[in-house]
XYZ file of C-alpha atoms in Angstrom:
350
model
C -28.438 16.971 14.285
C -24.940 16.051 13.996
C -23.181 16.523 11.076
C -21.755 13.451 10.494
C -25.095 12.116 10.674
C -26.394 14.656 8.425
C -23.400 13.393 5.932
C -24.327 9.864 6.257
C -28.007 10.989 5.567
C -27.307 12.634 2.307
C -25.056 9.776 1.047
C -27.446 7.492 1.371
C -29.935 8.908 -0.290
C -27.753 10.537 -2.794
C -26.943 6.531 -3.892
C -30.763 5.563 -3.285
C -31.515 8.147 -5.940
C -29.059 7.079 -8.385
C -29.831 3.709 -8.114
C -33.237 4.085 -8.542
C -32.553 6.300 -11.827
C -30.716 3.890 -12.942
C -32.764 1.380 -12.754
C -35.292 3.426 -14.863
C -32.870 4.298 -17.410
C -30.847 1.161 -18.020
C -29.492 2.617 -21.597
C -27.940 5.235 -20.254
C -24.837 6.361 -18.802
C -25.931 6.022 -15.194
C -27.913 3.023 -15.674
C -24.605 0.964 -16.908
C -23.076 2.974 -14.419
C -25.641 1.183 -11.722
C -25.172 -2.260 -13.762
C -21.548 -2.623 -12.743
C -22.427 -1.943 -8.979
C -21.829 -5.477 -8.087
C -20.003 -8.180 -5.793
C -16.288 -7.236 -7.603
C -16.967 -3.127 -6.991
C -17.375 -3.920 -3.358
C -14.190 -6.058 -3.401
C -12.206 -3.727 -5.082
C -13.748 -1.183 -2.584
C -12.635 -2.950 0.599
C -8.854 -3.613 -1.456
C -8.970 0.263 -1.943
C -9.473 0.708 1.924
C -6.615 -1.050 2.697
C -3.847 1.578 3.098
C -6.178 4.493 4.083
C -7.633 2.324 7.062
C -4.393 0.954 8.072
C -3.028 4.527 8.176
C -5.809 5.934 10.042
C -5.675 3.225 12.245
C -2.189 4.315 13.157
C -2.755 7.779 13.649
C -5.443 7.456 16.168
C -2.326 5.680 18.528
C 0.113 8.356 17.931
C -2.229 10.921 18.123
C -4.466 9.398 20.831
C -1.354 9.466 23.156
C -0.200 12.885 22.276
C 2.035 12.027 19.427
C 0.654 14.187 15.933
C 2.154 11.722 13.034
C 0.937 13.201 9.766
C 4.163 11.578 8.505
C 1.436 8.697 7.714
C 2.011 9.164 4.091
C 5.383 8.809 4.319
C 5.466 5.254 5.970
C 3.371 4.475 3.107
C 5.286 5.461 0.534
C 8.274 3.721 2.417
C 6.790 0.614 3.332
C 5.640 0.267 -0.382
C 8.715 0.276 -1.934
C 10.764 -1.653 0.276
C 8.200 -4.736 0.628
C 8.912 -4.436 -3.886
C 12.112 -4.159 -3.457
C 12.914 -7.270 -0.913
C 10.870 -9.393 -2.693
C 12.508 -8.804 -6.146
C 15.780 -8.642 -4.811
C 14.891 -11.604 -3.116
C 13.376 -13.719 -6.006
C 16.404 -13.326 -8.352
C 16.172 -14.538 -12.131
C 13.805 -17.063 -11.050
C 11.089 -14.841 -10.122
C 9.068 -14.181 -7.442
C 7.133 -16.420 -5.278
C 4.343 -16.245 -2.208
C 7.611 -16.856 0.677
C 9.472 -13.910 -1.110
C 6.559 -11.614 -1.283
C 5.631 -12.328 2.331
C 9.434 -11.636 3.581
C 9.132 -8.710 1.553
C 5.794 -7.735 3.534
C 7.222 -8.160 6.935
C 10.718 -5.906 5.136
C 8.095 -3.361 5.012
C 6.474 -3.298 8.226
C 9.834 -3.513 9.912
C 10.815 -0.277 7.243
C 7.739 1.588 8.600
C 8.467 0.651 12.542
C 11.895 2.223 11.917
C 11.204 5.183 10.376
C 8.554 5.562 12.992
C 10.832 4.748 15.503
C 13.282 7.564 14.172
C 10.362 10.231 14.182
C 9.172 9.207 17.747
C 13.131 9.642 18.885
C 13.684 13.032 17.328
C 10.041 14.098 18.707
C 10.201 12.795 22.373
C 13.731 12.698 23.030
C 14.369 16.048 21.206
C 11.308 17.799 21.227
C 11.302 18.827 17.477
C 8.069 20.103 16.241
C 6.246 17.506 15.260
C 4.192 19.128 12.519
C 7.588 19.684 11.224
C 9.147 16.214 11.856
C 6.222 14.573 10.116
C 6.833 16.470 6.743
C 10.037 15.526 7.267
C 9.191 11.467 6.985
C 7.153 12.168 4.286
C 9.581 14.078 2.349
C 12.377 12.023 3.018
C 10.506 8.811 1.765
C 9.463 10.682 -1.330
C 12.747 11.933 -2.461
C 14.387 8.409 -0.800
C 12.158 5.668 -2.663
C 12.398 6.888 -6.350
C 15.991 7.506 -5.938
C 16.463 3.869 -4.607
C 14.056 2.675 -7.618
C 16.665 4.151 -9.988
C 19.432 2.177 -7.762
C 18.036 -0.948 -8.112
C 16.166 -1.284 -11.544
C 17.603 1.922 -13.105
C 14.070 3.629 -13.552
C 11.603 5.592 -10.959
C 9.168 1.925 -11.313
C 9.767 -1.127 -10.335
C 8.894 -4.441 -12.912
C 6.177 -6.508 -11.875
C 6.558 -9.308 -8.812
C 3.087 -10.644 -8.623
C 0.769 -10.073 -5.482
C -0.324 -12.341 -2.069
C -2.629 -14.848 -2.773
C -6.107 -14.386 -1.856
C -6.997 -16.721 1.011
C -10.445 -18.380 0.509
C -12.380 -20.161 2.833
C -14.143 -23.222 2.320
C -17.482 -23.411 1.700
C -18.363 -19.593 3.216
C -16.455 -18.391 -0.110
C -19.266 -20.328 -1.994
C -22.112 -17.739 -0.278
C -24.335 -15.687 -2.595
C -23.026 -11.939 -2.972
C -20.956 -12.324 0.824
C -18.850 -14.899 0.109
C -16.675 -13.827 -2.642
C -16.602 -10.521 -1.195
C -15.337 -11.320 2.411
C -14.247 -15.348 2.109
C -12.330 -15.098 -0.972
C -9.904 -11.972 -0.506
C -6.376 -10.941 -0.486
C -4.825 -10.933 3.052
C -4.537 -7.830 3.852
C -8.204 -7.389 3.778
C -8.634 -9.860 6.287
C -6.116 -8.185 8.557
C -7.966 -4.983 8.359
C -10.923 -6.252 9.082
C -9.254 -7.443 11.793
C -7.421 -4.875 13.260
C -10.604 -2.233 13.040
C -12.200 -3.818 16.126
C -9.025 -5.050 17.926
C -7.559 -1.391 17.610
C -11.551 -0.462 19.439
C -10.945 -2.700 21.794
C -7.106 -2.152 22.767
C -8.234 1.575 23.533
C -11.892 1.001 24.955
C -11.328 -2.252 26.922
C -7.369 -2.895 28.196
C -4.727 -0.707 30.548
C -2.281 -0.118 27.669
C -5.971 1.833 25.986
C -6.358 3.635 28.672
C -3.049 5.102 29.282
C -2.493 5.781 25.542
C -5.844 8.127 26.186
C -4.476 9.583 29.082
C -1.254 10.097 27.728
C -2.866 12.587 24.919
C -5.313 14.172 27.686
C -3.469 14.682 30.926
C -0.121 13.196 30.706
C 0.682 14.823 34.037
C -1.966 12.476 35.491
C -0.296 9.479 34.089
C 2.631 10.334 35.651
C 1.520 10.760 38.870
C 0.367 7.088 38.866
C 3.539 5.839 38.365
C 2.931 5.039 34.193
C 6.259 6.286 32.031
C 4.394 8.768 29.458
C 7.851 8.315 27.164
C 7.398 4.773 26.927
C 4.020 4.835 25.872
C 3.866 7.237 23.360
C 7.240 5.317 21.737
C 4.936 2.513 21.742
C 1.656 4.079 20.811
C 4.164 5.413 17.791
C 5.253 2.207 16.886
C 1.915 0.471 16.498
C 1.407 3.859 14.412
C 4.473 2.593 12.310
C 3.710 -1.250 12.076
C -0.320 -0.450 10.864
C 1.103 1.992 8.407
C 3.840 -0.646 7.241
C 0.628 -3.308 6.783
C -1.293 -0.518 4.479
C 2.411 0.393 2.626
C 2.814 -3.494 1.953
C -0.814 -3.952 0.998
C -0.933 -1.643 -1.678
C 2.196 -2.529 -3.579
C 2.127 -6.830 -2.753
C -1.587 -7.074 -2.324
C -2.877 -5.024 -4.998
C -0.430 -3.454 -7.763
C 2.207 -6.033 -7.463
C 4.866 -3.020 -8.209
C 6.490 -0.161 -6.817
C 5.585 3.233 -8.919
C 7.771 6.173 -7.839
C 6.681 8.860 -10.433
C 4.779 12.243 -8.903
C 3.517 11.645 -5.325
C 4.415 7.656 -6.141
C 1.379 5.240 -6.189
C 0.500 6.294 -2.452
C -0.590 9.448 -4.369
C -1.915 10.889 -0.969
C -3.620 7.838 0.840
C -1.679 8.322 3.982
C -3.549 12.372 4.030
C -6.764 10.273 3.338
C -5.738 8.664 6.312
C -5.651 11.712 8.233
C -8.937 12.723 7.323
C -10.346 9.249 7.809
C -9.400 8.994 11.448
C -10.778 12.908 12.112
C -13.818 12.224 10.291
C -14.707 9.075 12.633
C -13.515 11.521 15.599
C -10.722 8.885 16.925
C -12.940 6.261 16.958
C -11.508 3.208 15.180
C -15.070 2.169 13.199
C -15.923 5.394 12.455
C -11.888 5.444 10.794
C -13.055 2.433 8.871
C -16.539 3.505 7.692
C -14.672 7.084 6.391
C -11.839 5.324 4.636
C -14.419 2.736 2.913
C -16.235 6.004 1.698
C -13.423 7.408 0.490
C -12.104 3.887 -1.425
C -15.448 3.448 -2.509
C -15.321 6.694 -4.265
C -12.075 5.721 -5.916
C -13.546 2.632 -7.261
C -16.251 4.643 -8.515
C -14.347 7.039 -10.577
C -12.509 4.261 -12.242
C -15.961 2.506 -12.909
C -17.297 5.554 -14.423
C -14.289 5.903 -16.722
C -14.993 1.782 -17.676
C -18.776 2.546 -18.587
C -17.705 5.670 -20.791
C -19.539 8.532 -18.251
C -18.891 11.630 -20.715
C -16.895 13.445 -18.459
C -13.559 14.162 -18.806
C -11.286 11.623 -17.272
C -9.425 13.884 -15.033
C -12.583 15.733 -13.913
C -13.724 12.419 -13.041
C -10.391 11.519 -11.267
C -10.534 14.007 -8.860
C -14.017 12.952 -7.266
C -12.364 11.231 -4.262
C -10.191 14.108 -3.416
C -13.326 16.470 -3.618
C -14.915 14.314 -1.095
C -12.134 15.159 1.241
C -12.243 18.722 0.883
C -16.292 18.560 1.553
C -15.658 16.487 4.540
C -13.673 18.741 5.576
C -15.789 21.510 5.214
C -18.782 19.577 6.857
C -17.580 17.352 9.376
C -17.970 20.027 12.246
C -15.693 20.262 15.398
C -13.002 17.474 15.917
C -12.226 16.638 19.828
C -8.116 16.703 19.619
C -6.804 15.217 22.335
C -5.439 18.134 24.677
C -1.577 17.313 24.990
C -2.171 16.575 21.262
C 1.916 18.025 19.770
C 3.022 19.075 23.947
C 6.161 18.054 24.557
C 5.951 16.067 28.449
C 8.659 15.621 30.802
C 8.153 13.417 33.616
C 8.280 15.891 36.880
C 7.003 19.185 34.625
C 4.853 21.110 36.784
């Protein structure tokens, strides 16, 4: 049996199990535990997936067409504090509004492309190591975004600008259970739920798809039929940038409302998640999703279980989500990495 099937078996009955023990044993712990698994978990859940999902989303292009970008976390942390940092600089004395917090969401896509656009440059024009290159986003936004905090507000965090609306839908918001969950959310939820089965079906179902695949596989091949392997990794790079931008500008405008530079910053390792995420579902965009949901469902449960009073300590309880990853990890089984996964290609190598 597979293993991811094998993981998917176990979770599901791991949570049968607890719900049903809960259910028995409403007093305790686990039973208020159980009690709070609701409509608003699953929201926060699918808020939680946002930047994990978009950043696994965007490695599967890079990597798909050759390209490793592990600088995910990086364009994250980036993207995150410049959408904070337009939009307050932006909204002035008077404060921030929905038009200022949406220019400052499209300031941090376009942040993300360029950085991303940088890293593809030094990578395919200059053939740096990309392992290397990658750490070298990541670090460089991590030293580069609490130093610009202290610029601009004299402190590592940013005050408060309010977050994006949610956008509701008539009516279907009204549903039982579904409707607040999926009719009545912030708008980058929508978009990822979007972009999971446009990504599938950009890379299953259109040219630029298959070329990005063949690009990672046999980019000799794609030269040969007259298809510039440069230009489609820059691209396949870029789209890793922009979807990386969208989970940066999520987290900080569509959930925190602030930028919050201390330690690893509030990306706090979602963009390694994102890693994991996309090598868990083996490239495949759903699978991506369904891995980064576990993962942000995880991280809504440890902050449930520290709401309900679980008697464990609070850190021990903090680092469920990260144990997750390690056992993933450890179980997942074989990856398939794309072959000219990190090769440098030249058109006319032999």
């Amino acid at each position: 049996m597979n293993s991811r099937v094998r993981i998917a078996g176990f979770s599901i009955g791991s949570a049968i199990v607890i719900g049903v023990l809960g259910f028995l044993f409403p007093g305790s712990a686990l039973g208020r535990l159980v009690g709070t698994i609701d409509g608003s978990y699953v929201s926060a859940a699918l808020r939680y997936t946002v930047p994990i999902g978009f950043a696994a989303l965007g490695g599967i292009f890079a990597e798909k067409s050759g390209v490793i970008n592990i600088g995910l976390e990086g364009l994250l942390i980036i993207s995150a504090f410049i959408g904070i940092a337009v939009a307050d600089t932006m909204a002035g004395s008077a404060g921030a509004t929905q038009t200022t917090l949406w220019l400052g969401f499209f300031a941090a896509v376009l942040a993300s492309t360029l950085f991303a656009l940088l890293f593809a440059i030094v990578c395919i024009e200059f053939k740096a190591d990309q392992i290397i290159a990658g750490l070298a986003v990541w670090l460089i936004a991590l030293g580069l975004a609490p130093f610009g905090s202290k610029i601009i507000w004299g402190r590592v965090n940013s005050p408060s600008v309010g977050t994006l609306n949610n956008w509701q839908i008539p009516l279907l918001a009204d549903i039982p259970v579904v409707g607040p969950i999926l009719f009545d959310a912030n708008p980058v939820v929508y978009m990822l739920l979007a972009a999971v089965p446009l990504t599938w079906f950009v890379l299953n179902e259109t040219a630029f798809g298959r070329w990005v695949k063949a690009s990672g596989e046999n980019p000799m091949a794609l030269d040969t039929v007259g298809v510039d392997v440069r230009r489609v990794r820059y691209a396949s790079v870029l789209l890793s940038g922009v979807l990386a931008g969208i989970g940066g500008a999520g987290l900080s405008l569509g959930q925190a409302g602030l930028f919050n530079g201390s330690g690893t910053t509030m990306v706090d390792g979602r963009g390694w998640i994102g890693i994991t995420a996309f090598l868990f579902g083996n490239y495949n965009p759903l699978g991506a999703f369904g891995a980064s949901f576990l993962f942000a469902s995880l991280d809504a449960l440890q902050i449930r279980l520290q709401q309900v009073g679980f008697q464990l300590p609070n850190e021990l309880i903090g680092i469920i989500p990260y144990v997750t990853v390690i056992v993933v990890l450890a179980f997942v089984g074989r990856t398939r990495i794309p072959d000219a996964a990190g090769e440098h290609y030249e058109s006319g190598e032999e």
